CSV table of C-alpha atoms in Angstrom, one decimal:
chain,number,residue,atom,x,y,z
A,229,MET,CA,54.2,-8.4,-29.8
A,230,GLY,CA,52.0,-11.6,-29.4
A,231,GLU,CA,48.9,-12.6,-31.4
A,232,SER,CA,46.0,-10.2,-31.5
A,233,ARG,CA,42.8,-10.8,-29.8
A,234,THR,CA,41.1,-11.7,-33.1
A,235,GLU,CA,43.8,-14.2,-33.9
A,236,LEU,CA,43.7,-15.8,-30.4
A,237,ILE,CA,39.9,-16.1,-30.5
A,238,ALA,CA,40.0,-17.8,-33.9
A,239,TRP,CA,42.7,-20.3,-32.7
A,240,ILE,CA,40.8,-21.2,-29.5
A,241,ASN,CA,37.5,-21.7,-31.3
A,242,ASP,CA,39.3,-24.0,-33.9
A,243,LEU,CA,41.0,-26.0,-31.1
A,244,SER,CA,38.1,-26.1,-28.5
A,245,GLN,CA,34.9,-25.8,-30.5
A,246,LEU,CA,33.5,-23.7,-27.6
A,247,GLY,CA,32.4,-20.5,-29.6
A,248,LEU,CA,34.6,-18.0,-27.8
A,249,THR,CA,33.6,-14.4,-28.5
A,250,LYS,CA,35.6,-12.3,-26.2
A,251,ILE,CA,39.0,-12.7,-24.4
A,252,GLU,CA,37.3,-11.9,-21.1
A,253,GLN,CA,35.5,-15.3,-21.3
A,254,CYS,CA,38.9,-17.0,-20.7
A,255,GLY,CA,38.4,-15.9,-17.1
A,256,THR,CA,36.2,-19.0,-16.5
A,257,GLY,CA,39.4,-21.2,-16.7
A,258,ILE,CA,37.6,-23.7,-19.2
A,259,ILE,CA,39.7,-22.5,-22.1
A,260,HIS,CA,43.0,-23.1,-20.4
A,261,CYS,CA,42.0,-26.6,-19.2
A,262,VAL,CA,41.1,-27.5,-22.8
A,263,ILE,CA,44.4,-26.2,-24.2
A,264,MET,CA,46.4,-28.2,-21.6
A,265,ASP,CA,44.2,-31.2,-22.5
A,266,SER,CA,45.1,-30.8,-26.2
A,267,ILE,CA,48.8,-31.0,-25.3
A,268,TYR,CA,48.9,-33.8,-22.6
A,269,ARG,CA,45.4,-35.5,-23.0
A,270,ASP,CA,45.4,-36.1,-19.2
A,271,VAL,CA,43.3,-33.1,-17.7
A,272,PRO,CA,40.4,-34.6,-15.7
A,273,LEU,CA,37.7,-32.8,-17.8
A,274,LYS,CA,35.0,-34.3,-15.6
A,275,LYS,CA,36.1,-31.9,-12.9
A,276,VAL,CA,35.9,-29.0,-15.3
A,277,LYS,CA,32.6,-26.9,-14.8
A,278,PHE,CA,31.9,-26.2,-18.4
A,279,ASN,CA,28.6,-24.5,-17.4
A,280,ALA,CA,30.3,-22.3,-14.7
A,281,LYS,CA,28.6,-18.9,-14.2
A,282,HIS,CA,30.0,-17.7,-11.0
A,283,GLU,CA,33.5,-16.6,-9.9
A,284,TYR,CA,33.8,-19.3,-7.3
A,285,GLU,CA,33.2,-21.9,-10.1
A,286,TYR,CA,35.9,-20.2,-12.3
A,287,ILE,CA,38.3,-20.5,-9.4
A,288,ALA,CA,37.6,-24.2,-9.1
A,289,ASN,CA,38.4,-24.7,-12.8
A,290,PHE,CA,41.6,-22.7,-12.3
A,291,LYS,CA,42.5,-25.1,-9.4
A,292,VAL,CA,42.1,-28.0,-11.9
A,293,LEU,CA,44.5,-26.1,-14.3
A,294,GLN,CA,47.0,-25.5,-11.3
A,295,ALA,CA,47.1,-29.2,-10.6
A,296,ILE,CA,48.0,-29.9,-14.2
A,297,PHE,CA,50.9,-27.3,-14.1
A,298,ASP,CA,52.1,-29.0,-10.9
A,299,LYS,CA,51.9,-32.5,-12.5
A,300,HIS,CA,53.9,-31.5,-15.4
A,301,LYS,CA,56.3,-29.2,-13.5
A,302,ILE,CA,55.3,-26.1,-15.5
A,303,ASP,CA,57.1,-23.2,-14.0
A,304,GLN,CA,54.6,-20.4,-14.6
A,305,ASP,CA,52.4,-18.6,-12.0
A,306,ILE,CA,48.7,-18.6,-12.5
A,307,PRO,CA,47.2,-15.4,-11.3
A,308,ILE,CA,43.9,-17.0,-10.5
A,309,GLU,CA,42.3,-14.2,-8.5
A,310,ARG,CA,43.0,-11.6,-11.3
A,311,LEU,CA,42.0,-14.0,-14.0
A,312,ALA,CA,38.7,-14.9,-12.3
A,313,LYS,CA,37.7,-11.3,-12.4
A,314,CYS,CA,37.3,-11.7,-16.2
A,315,LYS,CA,39.2,-8.4,-17.0
A,316,MET,CA,40.5,-8.2,-20.6
A,317,GLN,CA,44.1,-7.2,-20.1
A,318,ASP,CA,45.0,-9.9,-17.4
A,319,ASN,CA,43.4,-12.6,-19.5
A,320,LEU,CA,44.9,-11.5,-22.8
A,321,GLU,CA,48.4,-11.7,-21.3
A,322,PHE,CA,48.0,-15.0,-19.8
A,323,LEU,CA,46.3,-16.4,-23.0
A,324,GLN,CA,49.3,-15.2,-25.1
A,325,TRP,CA,51.6,-17.2,-22.8
A,326,MET,CA,49.4,-20.2,-23.1
A,327,LYS,CA,49.5,-19.9,-27.0
A,328,LYS,CA,53.4,-19.7,-26.9
A,329,TYR,CA,53.4,-22.8,-24.7
A,330,TRP,CA,51.0,-24.6,-27.0
A,331,ASP,CA,53.1,-23.8,-30.0
A,332,GLN,CA,56.1,-25.2,-28.3
A,333,PHE,CA,54.6,-28.6,-26.9
A,334,TYR,CA,51.5,-29.4,-28.9
A,335,PRO,CA,52.2,-33.0,-30.0
A,336,GLY,CA,50.4,-32.6,-33.4
A,337,GLY,CA,47.6,-34.6,-34.9
A,338,ALA,CA,43.9,-33.9,-34.6
A,339,TYR,CA,42.3,-33.0,-31.2
A,340,ASP,CA,38.6,-33.9,-30.9
A,341,ALA,CA,37.6,-31.5,-28.1
A,342,LEU,CA,33.9,-32.5,-28.3
A,343,ALA,CA,34.7,-36.2,-27.8
A,344,ARG,CA,37.2,-35.4,-24.9
A,345,ARG,CA,34.6,-33.5,-23.0
A,346,ALA,CA,31.5,-35.4,-23.9
A,347,SER,CA,31.0,-36.8,-20.4
A,348,SER,CA,31.7,-33.5,-18.6
A,349,PRO,CA,28.9,-31.5,-17.0
A,350,GLY,CA,27.9,-28.9,-19.5
A,351,GLY,CA,30.7,-30.1,-21.9
A,352,GLY,CA,28.4,-29.6,-25.0
A,353,ALA,CA,27.7,-26.0,-24.3
A,354,SER,CA,29.5,-23.1,-25.8
A,355,VAL,CA,31.2,-20.5,-23.9
A,356,SER,CA,29.0,-17.8,-25.1
A,357,ASN,CA,25.9,-19.7,-23.8
A,358,MET,CA,27.4,-20.8,-20.5
A,359,SER,CA,28.9,-17.3,-19.3
A,360,ARG,CA,27.0,-14.4,-20.9
A,361,SER,CA,27.8,-12.4,-17.9
A,362,THR,CA,31.5,-12.7,-18.3
A,363,ALA,CA,31.7,-10.4,-21.4
A,364,SER,CA,29.9,-7.5,-19.5
A,365,LYS,CA,32.3,-7.9,-16.5
A,366,GLY,CA,35.3,-7.5,-18.6
A,367,SER,CA,34.3,-5.1,-21.3
A,368,ALA,CA,34.5,-2.1,-19.0
A,369,ASN,CA,38.1,-2.9,-18.4
A,370,SER,CA,39.0,-3.3,-22.2
A,371,ILE,CA,41.9,-1.3,-23.7
A,372,ALA,CA,42.7,-0.7,-27.3
A,373,THR,CA,46.4,-1.2,-27.3
A,374,GLY,CA,48.0,-4.6,-27.7
A,375,MET,CA,50.0,-6.3,-25.0
A,376,LYS,CA,53.8,-6.7,-25.4
A,377,LYS,CA,55.4,-10.1,-25.7
A,378,THR,CA,55.3,-12.1,-22.4
A,379,LEU,CA,57.9,-14.8,-23.4
A,380,SER,CA,61.3,-14.4,-25.0
A,381,THR,CA,61.5,-18.1,-25.9
A,382,PRO,CA,60.9,-18.7,-29.6
A,383,SER,CA,58.0,-21.0,-30.6
A,384,VAL,CA,58.8,-24.5,-31.7
A,385,ALA,CA,56.8,-25.7,-34.7
A,386,ALA,CA,54.6,-28.7,-34.1
A,387,ALA,CA,55.7,-32.0,-35.7
A,388,ALA,CA,52.4,-32.5,-37.3
A,389,PRO,CA,49.9,-29.6,-36.8
A,390,ALA,CA,46.3,-30.2,-36.4
A,391,PRO,CA,44.1,-29.6,-39.4
A,392,LYS,CA,42.5,-26.1,-39.4
A,393,ARG,CA,39.1,-25.3,-40.6
A,394,ALA,CA,38.9,-23.3,-43.8
A,395,VAL,CA,38.6,-19.5,-43.1
A,396,SER,CA,36.3,-17.5,-45.6
A,397,ARG,CA,37.8,-14.6,-47.5
A,398,GLY,CA,35.5,-12.3,-45.4
A,399,GLY,CA,36.8,-13.7,-42.2
A,400,THR,CA,40.5,-13.3,-43.4
A,401,ALA,CA,39.8,-9.6,-44.3
A,402,ALA,CA,38.1,-9.0,-40.9
A,403,ILE,CA,41.2,-10.3,-39.2
A,404,GLY,CA,43.6,-8.2,-41.2
A,405,THR,CA,41.4,-5.0,-40.7
A,406,ALA,CA,41.3,-5.7,-36.9
A,407,ALA,CA,45.1,-6.3,-36.7
A,408,LYS,CA,45.7,-3.0,-38.8
A,409,ARG,CA,43.4,-1.2,-36.4
A,410,ASN,CA,45.3,-2.5,-33.4
A,411,GLN,CA,48.5,-1.3,-34.8
A,412,GLU,CA,47.2,2.1,-35.5
A,413,LEU,CA,45.9,2.4,-32.1
A,414,GLU,CA,49.2,1.3,-30.6
A,415,GLU,CA,51.0,4.0,-32.7
A,416,GLU,CA,48.6,6.7,-31.6
A,417,TYR,CA,49.1,5.7,-28.0
A,418,GLN,CA,52.9,5.8,-28.3
A,419,ARG,CA,52.6,9.3,-29.9
A,420,ASN,CA,50.3,10.6,-27.1
A,421,MET,CA,52.6,9.2,-24.5
A,422,ALA,CA,55.7,10.9,-26.0
A,423,GLU,CA,53.7,14.3,-26.1
A,424,MET,CA,52.8,13.9,-22.6
A,425,THR,CA,56.2,13.0,-21.4
A,426,GLN,CA,57.6,16.1,-23.2
A,427,GLN,CA,55.0,18.4,-21.6
A,428,THR,CA,55.7,16.9,-18.2
A,429,MET,CA,59.4,17.6,-18.6
A,430,GLU,CA,58.7,21.2,-19.6
A,431,LEU,CA,56.4,21.9,-16.7
A,432,LYS,CA,59.0,20.4,-14.4
A,433,LEU,CA,61.6,22.7,-15.6
A,434,THR,CA,59.3,25.7,-15.3
A,435,VAL,CA,58.4,24.8,-11.7
A,436,GLU,CA,62.1,24.5,-10.8
A,437,GLN,CA,62.9,27.9,-12.3
A,438,VAL,CA,60.0,29.6,-10.4
A,439,GLU,CA,61.1,27.9,-7.1
A,440,LYS,CA,64.7,29.2,-7.7
A,441,GLU,CA,63.5,32.7,-8.3
A,442,ARG,CA,61.2,32.6,-5.3
A,443,GLU,CA,64.1,31.5,-3.1
A,444,PHE,CA,66.4,34.2,-4.6
A,445,TYR,CA,63.9,37.1,-3.9
A,446,PHE,CA,63.0,35.7,-0.5
A,447,THR,CA,66.6,35.7,0.5
A,448,LYS,CA,67.0,39.3,-0.4
A,449,LEU,CA,63.9,40.4,1.6
A,450,ARG,CA,65.0,38.3,4.6
A,451,ALA,CA,68.5,40.1,4.5
A,452,ILE,CA,66.8,43.5,4.4
A,453,GLU,CA,64.5,42.6,7.4
A,454,VAL,CA,67.5,41.4,9.4
A,455,PHE,CA,69.5,44.6,8.6
A,456,VAL,CA,66.6,46.9,9.5
A,457,GLN,CA,66.0,45.1,12.8
A,458,GLU,CA,69.7,45.6,13.6
A,459,GLN,CA,69.5,49.2,12.8
A,460,MET,CA,66.4,49.6,15.0
A,461,GLU,CA,68.2,48.0,17.9
A,462,ASN,CA,71.3,50.3,17.4
A,463,VAL,CA,69.6,53.5,16.3
A,464,GLY,CA,72.3,56.1,15.1
A,465,ALA,CA,74.9,53.5,14.5
A,466,MET,CA,75.0,54.3,10.7
A,467,GLY,CA,73.8,57.3,9.0
A,468,VAL,CA,70.5,57.2,6.8
A,469,GLY,CA,72.6,57.4,3.7
A,470,ASP,CA,74.6,54.4,4.7
A,471,VAL,CA,71.4,52.4,5.6
A,472,LEU,CA,70.0,53.1,2.3
A,473,GLU,CA,73.1,52.2,0.4
A,474,HIS,CA,73.2,48.9,2.2
A,475,ILE,CA,69.7,48.1,1.5
A,476,GLN,CA,70.2,49.0,-2.2
A,477,ALA,CA,73.3,46.8,-2.4
A,478,ILE,CA,71.2,43.8,-1.1
A,479,MET,CA,68.4,44.6,-3.7
A,480,TYR,CA,70.7,44.7,-6.6
A,481,GLN,CA,73.0,41.8,-5.5
A,482,VAL,CA,73.0,38.9,-8.1
A,483,GLU,CA,74.0,35.2,-8.0
A,484,GLU,CA,77.3,34.1,-9.5
A,485,GLY,CA,76.8,33.5,-13.2
A,486,PHE,CA,73.8,35.8,-13.6
A,487,GLU,CA,73.6,38.0,-16.6
A,488,ILE,CA,71.5,41.1,-16.9
A,489,PRO,CA,69.2,40.6,-19.9
A,490,ASP,CA,69.2,43.0,-22.9
A,491,PRO,CA,66.6,45.8,-22.6
A,492,VAL,CA,63.6,45.2,-24.7
A,493,GLU,CA,63.1,47.6,-27.5
A,494,GLY,CA,60.3,50.1,-27.2
A,495,VAL,CA,60.2,49.9,-23.4
A,496,ASP,CA,61.0,53.1,-21.5
A,497,GLU,CA,62.9,52.1,-18.4
A,498,GLU,CA,61.6,55.4,-16.6
A,499,GLU,CA,57.9,54.4,-17.4
A,500,THR,CA,55.7,54.5,-14.4
A,501,TYR,CA,52.3,52.9,-13.8
């Protein structure tokens, strides 16, 4: 499993100085452009709309990101339409991939995000100020379970990692608590899924048994119906006793392998209602 949402947000804010508060805010495309710029230092940040507030502006930012992917021959699809909807699940999965890529290719050394975007429109604003509507769009689609790993390639440690800001004890405790809570929710989800799967299998077996019994008794009734019709067309062909014996034989006929169940104690077979 990749990094948790809390861990990813802490990493992004340390790298970009953008004040990210929710994963859904990555749907603006700004964060991903900054991540790629920290690796290659050649993203045209002047084209990035750091004050984007509308979906068409988010899409424009993702097109800048796509151009960088094409330039460096990065073989990874960018689901622009889904990401720009600012839904948590889609953005979490793509951000986890970006983190894996950053771990592998970040050249090391300090990255001055503020200086890099100083001349960009809205470059000094934080994500929380520039896209307040993003959080409300994505929060309705939030889920408690973590996403599974999206890359199997192991991360490569950076030659000289960028210096990290000090994290207070309270912040560390909050991260640990959130991670523990996510794990508990994942385990509860797995248990519920196992129970639902078992119930579904039991219901399927019950339906199959009922359908089999229905077909069995319908076949008997149909055989009796056909036999009675034949006797009505050929009145007198058989005696009444023979007719009744034939009907009885059909009624008590069983399928191959059928076993008559043992009588239940305390139940009178001659009991009538």
